[in-house]
Amino acid sequence: MLSRRLRFTPFLFAFAVCLTGRALTADEASDELFEKQIRPLLIAKCGECHTGAQTSGGLRIESRADLLKGGDSGKAIDLEHPEKSLLLTAVRRMGELEMPPEDSLNKREIAALESWIKLKAPWPASSGKVLSPAAERARTHWAFQPVQRPEIPDDLQVRNPIDAFVLSRLEHAELSPAPEADKRTLIRRVCYTLTGLPPSPEQVAQFVTSNDEYAYEKLIDELLESPQYGEHWARHWLDVARYSDTKGYVYAREERFWVHAWSYRDWVVRALNEDMPYDQFLRLQIAADQVDEKRQSDQAAMGFLTLGRRFLGVPWEIIDDRIDTL
């Protein structure tokens, strides 16, 4: 009599060929089934209520062992009698327990679970735990990935490595790069981007007539070192921090203006022009009074917490606004 694994070989073979274009071994196909269908399904449909601190019905689904252990209603997966597994009964909505409670699984999702459980619920060691949707998004978000040095495309005639990546992506999308801008256009674009201001006639004339092969790089350094760089880019942060010189609508007896608001504004400008590290930039705005590495002038950073609308002086509205901003 054929083993359960062999009876499901046709399904796994077809699944593997669709994914990779080649035939995989039974073990490889089982791992693919878990990673491509089962794991995303458990995260999307079950992770919210059965991972982390959320263990609805006493069931945790973070690992194979958790599913075999089950919850208050018993084992979620029965390896001896796969068809009787509580997990299948619940998703088929054939008993008292119907899961997910609101969003039923479709036939394809149920079929994938059935196949996986009949294969003894293979769970690759490299897969790790199943997380909640929010935790999984955080785990896979680009900002939390280890810093890597990618291989630079070397078959393109470019002036710098960044161009190599841009051109490689353009070629992949079957697009052609835009023509190179003339010097007069280029200096205007750069100045508006970095300082928000047009270049002076003297700057334009010097750049256009220069024969220095590093004229562009020197222009960038000059703009980054100018006070206007911090003034221009501070505006974007001040928008996030809901900066204003006034408090919004207030009672007639209350001062309308934040008398010392300018000190916070100037601190943000100065921090950008001094290339303050971002973690320090945040730390000082949240707790400059508690940070050891600070200057006396850094106390102004806490305007981040104290500025904002006054909501007619209603304290809980003011506090709520500050918490949301933080």
mmCIF file of C-alpha atoms in Angstrom:
data_model
loop_
_atom_site.group_PDB
_atom_site.id
_atom_site.type_symbol
_atom_site.label_atom_id
_atom_site.label_comp_id
_atom_site.label_asym_id
_atom_site.label_seq_id
_atom_site.Cartn_x
_atom_site.Cartn_y
_atom_site.Cartn_z
ATOM 1 C CA MET A 1 0.000 0.000 0.000
ATOM 2 C CA LEU A 2 1.377 3.432 -0.949
ATOM 3 C CA SER A 3 2.432 5.704 1.869
ATOM 4 C CA ARG A 4 0.573 8.973 2.406
ATOM 5 C CA ARG A 5 3.624 10.889 1.136
ATOM 6 C CA LEU A 6 3.695 8.946 -2.142
ATOM 7 C CA ARG A 7 -0.054 9.262 -2.665
ATOM 8 C CA PHE A 8 0.373 13.048 -2.692
ATOM 9 C CA THR A 9 3.404 13.047 -4.964
ATOM 10 C CA PRO A 10 1.387 14.027 -8.112
ATOM 11 C CA PHE A 11 0.025 17.100 -6.329
ATOM 12 C CA LEU A 12 3.451 18.078 -5.023
ATOM 13 C CA PHE A 13 5.095 17.502 -8.407
ATOM 14 C CA ALA A 14 2.639 19.794 -10.167
ATOM 15 C CA PHE A 15 2.945 22.401 -7.418
ATOM 16 C CA ALA A 16 6.743 22.352 -7.561
ATOM 17 C CA VAL A 17 6.913 22.619 -11.341
ATOM 18 C CA CYS A 18 4.533 25.601 -11.308
ATOM 19 C CA LEU A 19 6.701 27.403 -8.764
ATOM 20 C CA THR A 20 10.176 26.664 -10.020
ATOM 21 C CA GLY A 21 9.916 25.359 -13.573
ATOM 22 C CA ARG A 22 11.688 22.157 -12.527
ATOM 23 C CA ALA A 23 10.802 19.012 -10.641
ATOM 24 C CA LEU A 24 11.706 19.091 -6.937
ATOM 25 C CA THR A 25 12.174 16.235 -4.546
ATOM 26 C CA ALA A 26 9.244 15.349 -2.294
ATOM 27 C CA ASP A 27 10.917 17.045 0.673
ATOM 28 C CA GLU A 28 11.653 20.198 -1.330
ATOM 29 C CA ALA A 29 8.089 20.291 -2.608
ATOM 30 C CA SER A 30 6.740 19.906 0.936
ATOM 31 C CA ASP A 31 8.871 22.820 2.080
ATOM 32 C CA GLU A 32 7.672 24.908 -0.876
ATOM 33 C CA LEU A 33 4.077 24.072 -0.053
ATOM 34 C CA PHE A 34 4.551 25.306 3.511
ATOM 35 C CA GLU A 35 6.452 28.488 2.608
ATOM 36 C CA LYS A 36 4.360 29.528 -0.378
ATOM 37 C CA GLN A 37 0.867 28.587 0.792
ATOM 38 C CA ILE A 38 0.569 27.396 4.391
ATOM 39 C CA ARG A 39 2.748 29.916 6.208
ATOM 40 C CA PRO A 40 1.169 32.990 4.492
ATOM 41 C CA LEU A 41 -2.265 31.486 5.136
ATOM 42 C CA LEU A 42 -1.612 30.955 8.859
ATOM 43 C CA ILE A 43 -0.246 34.502 9.185
ATOM 44 C CA ALA A 44 -3.105 36.182 7.320
ATOM 45 C CA LYS A 45 -6.028 34.185 8.662
ATOM 46 C CA CYS A 46 -4.929 32.962 12.098
ATOM 47 C CA GLY A 47 -1.992 35.076 13.231
ATOM 48 C CA GLU A 48 -4.022 37.938 14.667
ATOM 49 C CA CYS A 49 -5.703 35.767 17.312
ATOM 50 C CA HIS A 50 -3.238 32.902 17.869
ATOM 51 C CA THR A 51 0.265 34.411 18.090
ATOM 52 C CA GLY A 52 2.206 36.367 20.664
ATOM 53 C CA ALA A 53 0.091 37.356 23.660
ATOM 54 C CA GLN A 54 -3.102 36.544 21.722
ATOM 55 C CA THR A 55 -4.032 32.896 22.297
ATOM 56 C CA SER A 56 -7.736 32.753 21.626
ATOM 57 C CA GLY A 57 -9.163 29.458 22.877
ATOM 58 C CA GLY A 58 -5.772 28.618 24.336
ATOM 59 C CA LEU A 59 -4.438 27.847 20.837
ATOM 60 C CA ARG A 60 -1.081 29.082 19.610
ATOM 61 C CA ILE A 61 -0.046 28.491 15.971
ATOM 62 C CA GLU A 62 3.502 29.804 16.009
ATOM 63 C CA SER A 63 5.075 26.368 15.490
ATOM 64 C CA ARG A 64 4.262 22.814 14.480
ATOM 65 C CA ALA A 65 4.540 21.786 18.125
ATOM 66 C CA ASP A 66 1.915 24.397 19.057
ATOM 67 C CA LEU A 67 -0.537 23.003 16.506
ATOM 68 C CA LEU A 68 0.071 19.418 17.645
ATOM 69 C CA LYS A 69 -0.446 20.481 21.270
ATOM 70 C CA GLY A 70 -3.613 22.401 20.444
ATOM 71 C CA GLY A 71 -5.742 24.516 22.737
ATOM 72 C CA ASP A 72 -8.812 24.274 24.952
ATOM 73 C CA SER A 73 -10.708 22.229 22.334
ATOM 74 C CA GLY A 74 -7.930 19.699 21.762
ATOM 75 C CA LYS A 75 -5.172 19.104 19.232
ATOM 76 C CA ALA A 76 -5.409 21.298 16.140
ATOM 77 C CA ILE A 77 -3.698 18.645 13.995
ATOM 78 C CA ASP A 78 -4.173 14.884 14.363
ATOM 79 C CA LEU A 79 -1.332 13.103 12.571
ATOM 80 C CA GLU A 80 -2.903 9.644 13.051
ATOM 81 C CA HIS A 81 -6.247 10.703 11.619
ATOM 82 C CA PRO A 82 -5.545 13.796 9.449
ATOM 83 C CA GLU A 83 -9.120 14.076 8.153
ATOM 84 C CA LYS A 84 -10.366 14.412 11.719
ATOM 85 C CA SER A 85 -7.984 17.252 12.561
ATOM 86 C CA LEU A 86 -9.777 20.028 14.407
ATOM 87 C CA LEU A 87 -8.084 22.608 12.174
ATOM 88 C CA LEU A 88 -9.719 21.114 9.078
ATOM 89 C CA THR A 89 -13.088 20.745 10.775
ATOM 90 C CA ALA A 90 -12.979 24.390 11.795
ATOM 91 C CA VAL A 91 -12.011 25.824 8.394
ATOM 92 C CA ARG A 92 -14.587 23.585 6.659
ATOM 93 C CA ARG A 93 -17.155 24.961 9.133
ATOM 94 C CA MET A 94 -18.527 21.479 9.744
ATOM 95 C CA GLY A 95 -18.832 21.591 13.524
ATOM 96 C CA GLU A 96 -19.436 23.946 16.424
ATOM 97 C CA LEU A 97 -16.064 25.583 15.867
ATOM 98 C CA GLU A 98 -15.923 27.721 12.704
ATOM 99 C CA MET A 99 -12.680 29.453 11.871
ATOM 100 C CA PRO A 100 -11.793 32.073 10.848
ATOM 101 C CA PRO A 101 -14.920 33.458 12.518
ATOM 102 C CA GLU A 102 -15.756 36.067 9.864
ATOM 103 C CA ASP A 103 -13.700 35.502 6.723
ATOM 104 C CA SER A 104 -14.086 31.922 5.473
ATOM 105 C CA LEU A 105 -11.260 30.233 3.597
ATOM 106 C CA ASN A 106 -11.774 29.543 -0.086
ATOM 107 C CA LYS A 107 -11.628 26.060 -1.607
ATOM 108 C CA ARG A 108 -8.029 26.424 -2.729
ATOM 109 C CA GLU A 109 -6.857 27.444 0.737
ATOM 110 C CA ILE A 110 -8.719 24.565 2.371
ATOM 111 C CA ALA A 111 -7.281 22.125 -0.164
ATOM 112 C CA ALA A 112 -3.756 23.345 0.594
ATOM 113 C CA LEU A 113 -4.300 22.802 4.328
ATOM 114 C CA GLU A 114 -5.697 19.332 3.692
ATOM 115 C CA SER A 115 -2.688 18.339 1.584
ATOM 116 C CA TRP A 116 -0.259 19.771 4.116
ATOM 117 C CA ILE A 117 -1.807 17.963 7.079
ATOM 118 C CA LYS A 118 -1.975 14.659 5.180
ATOM 119 C CA LEU A 119 1.762 15.045 4.569
ATOM 120 C CA LYS A 120 2.253 15.083 8.366
ATOM 121 C CA ALA A 121 2.348 18.889 8.475
ATOM 122 C CA PRO A 122 5.979 19.416 7.360
ATOM 123 C CA TRP A 123 7.491 22.539 8.874
ATOM 124 C CA PRO A 124 10.986 23.433 7.569
ATOM 125 C CA ALA A 125 13.460 24.277 10.326
ATOM 126 C CA SER A 126 14.504 27.379 8.383
ATOM 127 C CA SER A 127 10.975 28.793 8.426
ATOM 128 C CA GLY A 128 10.924 29.841 12.053
ATOM 129 C CA LYS A 129 7.768 30.892 13.863
ATOM 130 C CA VAL A 130 4.499 32.072 12.380
ATOM 131 C CA LEU A 131 3.897 35.665 13.451
ATOM 132 C CA SER A 132 0.962 38.025 13.524
ATOM 133 C CA PRO A 133 0.383 40.029 10.321
ATOM 134 C CA ALA A 134 1.793 43.168 11.952
ATOM 135 C CA ALA A 135 4.864 41.371 13.311
ATOM 136 C CA GLU A 136 5.466 39.679 9.948
ATOM 137 C CA ARG A 137 5.301 43.017 8.147
ATOM 138 C CA ALA A 138 7.826 44.429 10.613
ATOM 139 C CA ARG A 139 10.093 41.395 10.157
ATOM 140 C CA THR A 140 10.130 41.667 6.377
ATOM 141 C CA HIS A 141 10.100 45.487 6.103
ATOM 142 C CA TRP A 142 13.099 46.814 4.202
ATOM 143 C CA ALA A 143 14.116 49.117 7.044
ATOM 144 C CA PHE A 144 14.751 46.181 9.389
ATOM 145 C CA GLN A 145 16.856 44.086 7.028
ATOM 146 C CA PRO A 146 20.599 43.708 7.669
ATOM 147 C CA VAL A 147 22.704 46.215 5.767
ATOM 148 C CA GLN A 148 24.285 44.558 2.746
ATOM 149 C CA ARG A 149 26.675 45.652 0.036
ATOM 150 C CA PRO A 150 24.963 44.700 -3.242
ATOM 151 C CA GLU A 151 26.969 43.746 -6.271
ATOM 152 C CA ILE A 152 27.247 46.740 -8.600
ATOM 153 C CA PRO A 153 26.230 46.062 -12.217
ATOM 154 C CA ASP A 154 29.533 46.270 -14.092
ATOM 155 C CA ASP A 155 28.437 45.985 -17.688
ATOM 156 C CA LEU A 156 27.154 49.540 -17.998
ATOM 157 C CA GLN A 157 29.044 52.683 -18.929
ATOM 158 C CA VAL A 158 28.182 54.987 -16.014
ATOM 159 C CA ARG A 159 29.775 57.770 -13.982
ATOM 160 C CA ASN A 160 28.956 56.390 -10.536
ATOM 161 C CA PRO A 161 27.552 53.231 -8.877
ATOM 162 C CA ILE A 162 24.097 54.737 -8.303
ATOM 163 C CA ASP A 163 23.719 55.299 -12.033
ATOM 164 C CA ALA A 164 24.600 51.646 -12.563
ATOM 165 C CA PHE A 165 21.638 50.511 -10.456
ATOM 166 C CA VAL A 166 19.274 53.029 -12.050
ATOM 167 C CA LEU A 167 20.252 52.035 -15.582
ATOM 168 C CA SER A 168 20.054 48.336 -14.718
ATOM 169 C CA ARG A 169 16.504 48.806 -13.491
ATOM 170 C CA LEU A 170 15.593 50.854 -16.581
ATOM 171 C CA GLU A 171 16.909 48.104 -18.838
ATOM 172 C CA HIS A 172 14.903 45.534 -16.900
ATOM 173 C CA ALA A 173 11.763 47.610 -17.527
ATOM 174 C CA GLU A 174 12.765 48.089 -21.184
ATOM 175 C CA LEU A 175 13.029 51.847 -20.717
ATOM 176 C CA SER A 176 15.640 54.289 -21.936
ATOM 177 C CA PRO A 177 17.254 56.883 -19.688
ATOM 178 C CA ALA A 178 16.320 60.526 -20.117
ATOM 179 C CA PRO A 179 18.864 62.648 -21.995
ATOM 180 C CA GLU A 180 21.483 64.333 -19.847
ATOM 181 C CA ALA A 181 20.468 67.822 -18.735
ATOM 182 C CA ASP A 182 22.494 70.833 -19.843
ATOM 183 C CA LYS A 183 24.507 72.616 -17.159
ATOM 184 C CA ARG A 184 22.114 75.551 -16.792
ATOM 185 C CA THR A 185 19.164 73.226 -16.184
ATOM 186 C CA LEU A 186 21.180 70.978 -13.877
ATOM 187 C CA ILE A 187 22.284 73.717 -11.498
ATOM 188 C CA ARG A 188 18.714 75.014 -11.169
ATOM 189 C CA ARG A 189 17.405 71.524 -10.371
ATOM 190 C CA VAL A 190 20.116 70.905 -7.789
ATOM 191 C CA CYS A 191 19.699 74.256 -6.067
ATOM 192 C CA TYR A 192 15.915 73.961 -5.809
ATOM 193 C CA THR A 193 16.194 70.407 -4.491
ATOM 194 C CA LEU A 194 18.792 71.077 -1.801
ATOM 195 C CA THR A 195 17.984 74.638 -0.744
ATOM 196 C CA GLY A 196 14.593 75.456 -2.237
ATOM 197 C CA LEU A 197 16.141 78.563 -3.811
ATOM 198 C CA PRO A 198 17.237 79.409 -7.364
ATOM 199 C CA PRO A 199 20.947 79.747 -8.057
ATOM 200 C CA SER A 200 22.398 83.230 -8.288
ATOM 201 C CA PRO A 201 23.507 84.531 -11.709
ATOM 202 C CA GLU A 202 27.108 84.298 -10.492
ATOM 203 C CA GLN A 203 26.691 80.636 -9.493
ATOM 204 C CA VAL A 204 25.148 79.803 -12.874
ATOM 205 C CA ALA A 205 27.904 81.544 -14.829
ATOM 206 C CA GLN A 206 30.649 79.884 -12.803
ATOM 207 C CA PHE A 207 29.138 76.402 -13.179
ATOM 208 C CA VAL A 208 28.322 76.705 -16.899
ATOM 209 C CA THR A 209 31.778 77.953 -17.856
ATOM 210 C CA SER A 210 33.758 75.650 -15.562
ATOM 211 C CA ASN A 211 35.969 72.994 -17.146
ATOM 212 C CA ASP A 212 36.540 71.223 -13.826
ATOM 213 C CA GLU A 213 35.458 67.590 -14.161
ATOM 214 C CA TYR A 214 34.379 67.678 -10.501
ATOM 215 C CA ALA A 215 32.386 70.918 -10.782
ATOM 216 C CA TYR A 216 29.096 69.113 -10.109
ATOM 217 C CA GLU A 217 30.401 67.337 -7.000
ATOM 218 C CA LYS A 218 31.832 70.600 -5.675
ATOM 219 C CA LEU A 219 28.488 72.324 -6.261
ATOM 220 C CA ILE A 220 26.708 69.647 -4.249
ATOM 221 C CA ASP A 221 29.155 70.048 -1.346
ATOM 222 C CA GLU A 222 28.749 73.824 -1.450
ATOM 223 C CA LEU A 223 24.948 73.574 -1.267
ATOM 224 C CA LEU A 224 25.011 70.977 1.511
ATOM 225 C CA GLU A 225 27.260 73.236 3.570
ATOM 226 C CA SER A 226 25.049 76.310 3.079
ATOM 227 C CA PRO A 227 22.691 77.444 5.877
ATOM 228 C CA GLN A 228 19.820 77.312 3.394
ATOM 229 C CA TYR A 229 20.107 73.519 3.184
ATOM 230 C CA GLY A 230 19.001 73.098 6.809
ATOM 231 C CA GLU A 231 16.355 75.788 6.491
ATOM 232 C CA HIS A 232 14.826 74.091 3.459
ATOM 233 C CA TRP A 233 14.762 70.536 4.795
ATOM 234 C CA ALA A 234 13.818 71.514 8.354
ATOM 235 C CA ARG A 235 10.486 72.612 6.917
ATOM 236 C CA HIS A 236 9.554 68.988 6.206
ATOM 237 C CA TRP A 237 10.319 67.869 9.755
ATOM 238 C CA LEU A 238 8.533 70.860 11.252
ATOM 239 C CA ASP A 239 5.412 69.849 9.326
ATOM 240 C CA VAL A 240 5.571 66.412 10.961
ATOM 241 C CA ALA A 241 6.095 68.021 14.374
ATOM 242 C CA ARG A 242 2.997 70.255 13.706
ATOM 243 C CA TYR A 243 5.137 73.354 14.257
ATOM 244 C CA SER A 244 3.443 76.731 14.302
ATOM 245 C CA ASP A 245 4.109 80.161 15.764
ATOM 246 C CA THR A 246 0.501 80.241 17.011
ATOM 247 C CA LYS A 247 -1.604 77.891 19.135
ATOM 248 C CA GLY A 248 -4.685 77.708 16.956
ATOM 249 C CA TYR A 249 -8.042 78.871 18.268
ATOM 250 C CA VAL A 250 -7.846 79.882 21.920
ATOM 251 C CA TYR A 251 -9.969 81.775 24.424
ATOM 252 C CA ALA A 252 -9.626 85.553 24.332
ATOM 253 C CA ARG A 253 -7.737 85.578 27.623
ATOM 254 C CA GLU A 254 -4.995 83.238 26.386
ATOM 255 C CA GLU A 255 -1.889 84.302 24.500
ATOM 256 C CA ARG A 256 -2.301 83.258 20.834
ATOM 257 C CA PHE A 257 1.407 82.974 20.080
ATOM 258 C CA TRP A 258 4.046 80.484 21.158
ATOM 259 C CA VAL A 259 6.481 83.122 22.355
ATOM 260 C CA HIS A 260 9.547 80.838 22.204
ATOM 261 C CA ALA A 261 8.523 78.645 19.241
ATOM 262 C CA TRP A 262 11.341 80.076 17.134
ATOM 263 C CA SER A 263 13.931 78.470 19.421
ATOM 264 C CA TYR A 264 12.676 74.973 18.493
ATOM 265 C CA ARG A 265 12.515 75.894 14.803
ATOM 266 C CA ASP A 266 16.085 77.183 14.842
ATOM 267 C CA TRP A 267 17.276 74.102 16.747
ATOM 268 C CA VAL A 268 15.911 71.805 14.003
ATOM 269 C CA VAL A 269 17.596 73.917 11.309
ATOM 270 C CA ARG A 270 20.888 73.858 13.195
ATOM 271 C CA ALA A 271 20.680 70.090 13.811
ATOM 272 C CA LEU A 272 20.320 69.429 10.088
ATOM 273 C CA ASN A 273 23.132 71.788 9.156
ATOM 274 C CA GLU A 274 25.404 70.146 11.731
ATOM 275 C CA ASP A 275 24.625 66.641 10.395
ATOM 276 C CA MET A 276 23.372 65.528 13.801
ATOM 277 C CA PRO A 277 22.921 61.715 13.880
ATOM 278 C CA TYR A 278 19.268 60.791 13.488
ATOM 279 C CA ASP A 279 19.033 58.801 16.732
ATOM 280 C CA GLN A 280 20.379 61.768 18.673
ATOM 281 C CA PHE A 281 18.042 64.082 16.755
ATOM 282 C CA LEU A 282 15.065 62.035 17.987
ATOM 283 C CA ARG A 283 16.371 61.423 21.491
ATOM 284 C CA LEU A 284 16.851 65.107 22.231
ATOM 285 C CA GLN A 285 13.365 66.028 21.054
ATOM 286 C CA ILE A 286 11.801 63.402 23.285
ATOM 287 C CA ALA A 287 13.949 63.728 26.410
ATOM 288 C CA ALA A 288 16.645 66.398 26.156
ATOM 289 C CA ASP A 289 16.317 67.022 29.901
ATOM 290 C CA GLN A 290 17.282 63.378 30.589
ATOM 291 C CA VAL A 291 20.060 62.921 28.013
ATOM 292 C CA ASP A 292 23.683 63.186 29.161
ATOM 293 C CA GLU A 293 25.177 64.040 25.764
ATOM 294 C CA LYS A 294 23.612 67.447 25.231
ATOM 295 C CA ARG A 295 24.396 71.143 25.095
ATOM 296 C CA GLN A 296 22.447 73.767 26.983
ATOM 297 C CA SER A 297 20.928 74.910 23.683
ATOM 298 C CA ASP A 298 19.583 71.378 23.071
ATOM 299 C CA GLN A 299 16.862 71.998 25.659
ATOM 300 C CA ALA A 300 15.027 73.809 22.853
ATOM 301 C CA ALA A 301 14.566 70.426 21.136
ATOM 302 C CA MET A 302 11.733 69.590 23.530
ATOM 303 C CA GLY A 303 9.561 72.093 21.731
ATOM 304 C CA PHE A 304 8.612 68.968 19.774
ATOM 305 C CA LEU A 305 6.513 67.897 22.779
ATOM 306 C CA THR A 306 5.143 71.241 23.900
ATOM 307 C CA LEU A 307 4.170 72.923 20.631
ATOM 308 C CA GLY A 308 0.893 72.226 18.857
ATOM 309 C CA ARG A 309 -2.772 73.130 18.985
ATOM 310 C CA ARG A 310 -4.336 74.116 22.294
ATOM 311 C CA PHE A 311 -7.875 72.812 21.627
ATOM 312 C CA LEU A 312 -9.422 75.649 23.637
ATOM 313 C CA GLY A 313 -7.281 74.616 26.612
ATOM 314 C CA VAL A 314 -8.897 71.159 26.991
ATOM 315 C CA PRO A 315 -6.014 69.213 28.623
ATOM 316 C CA TRP A 316 -6.903 65.704 27.432
ATOM 317 C CA GLU A 317 -7.183 66.891 23.818
ATOM 318 C CA ILE A 318 -3.793 68.565 24.077
ATOM 319 C CA ILE A 319 -2.220 65.431 25.593
ATOM 320 C CA ASP A 320 -3.842 63.192 22.980
ATOM 321 C CA ASP A 321 -2.388 65.372 20.199
ATOM 322 C CA ARG A 322 1.087 65.165 21.731
ATOM 323 C CA ILE A 323 0.893 61.388 22.119
ATOM 324 C CA ASP A 324 -0.259 60.971 18.498
ATOM 325 C CA THR A 325 2.612 63.149 17.277
ATOM 326 C CA LEU A 326 5.150 61.242 19.356
#
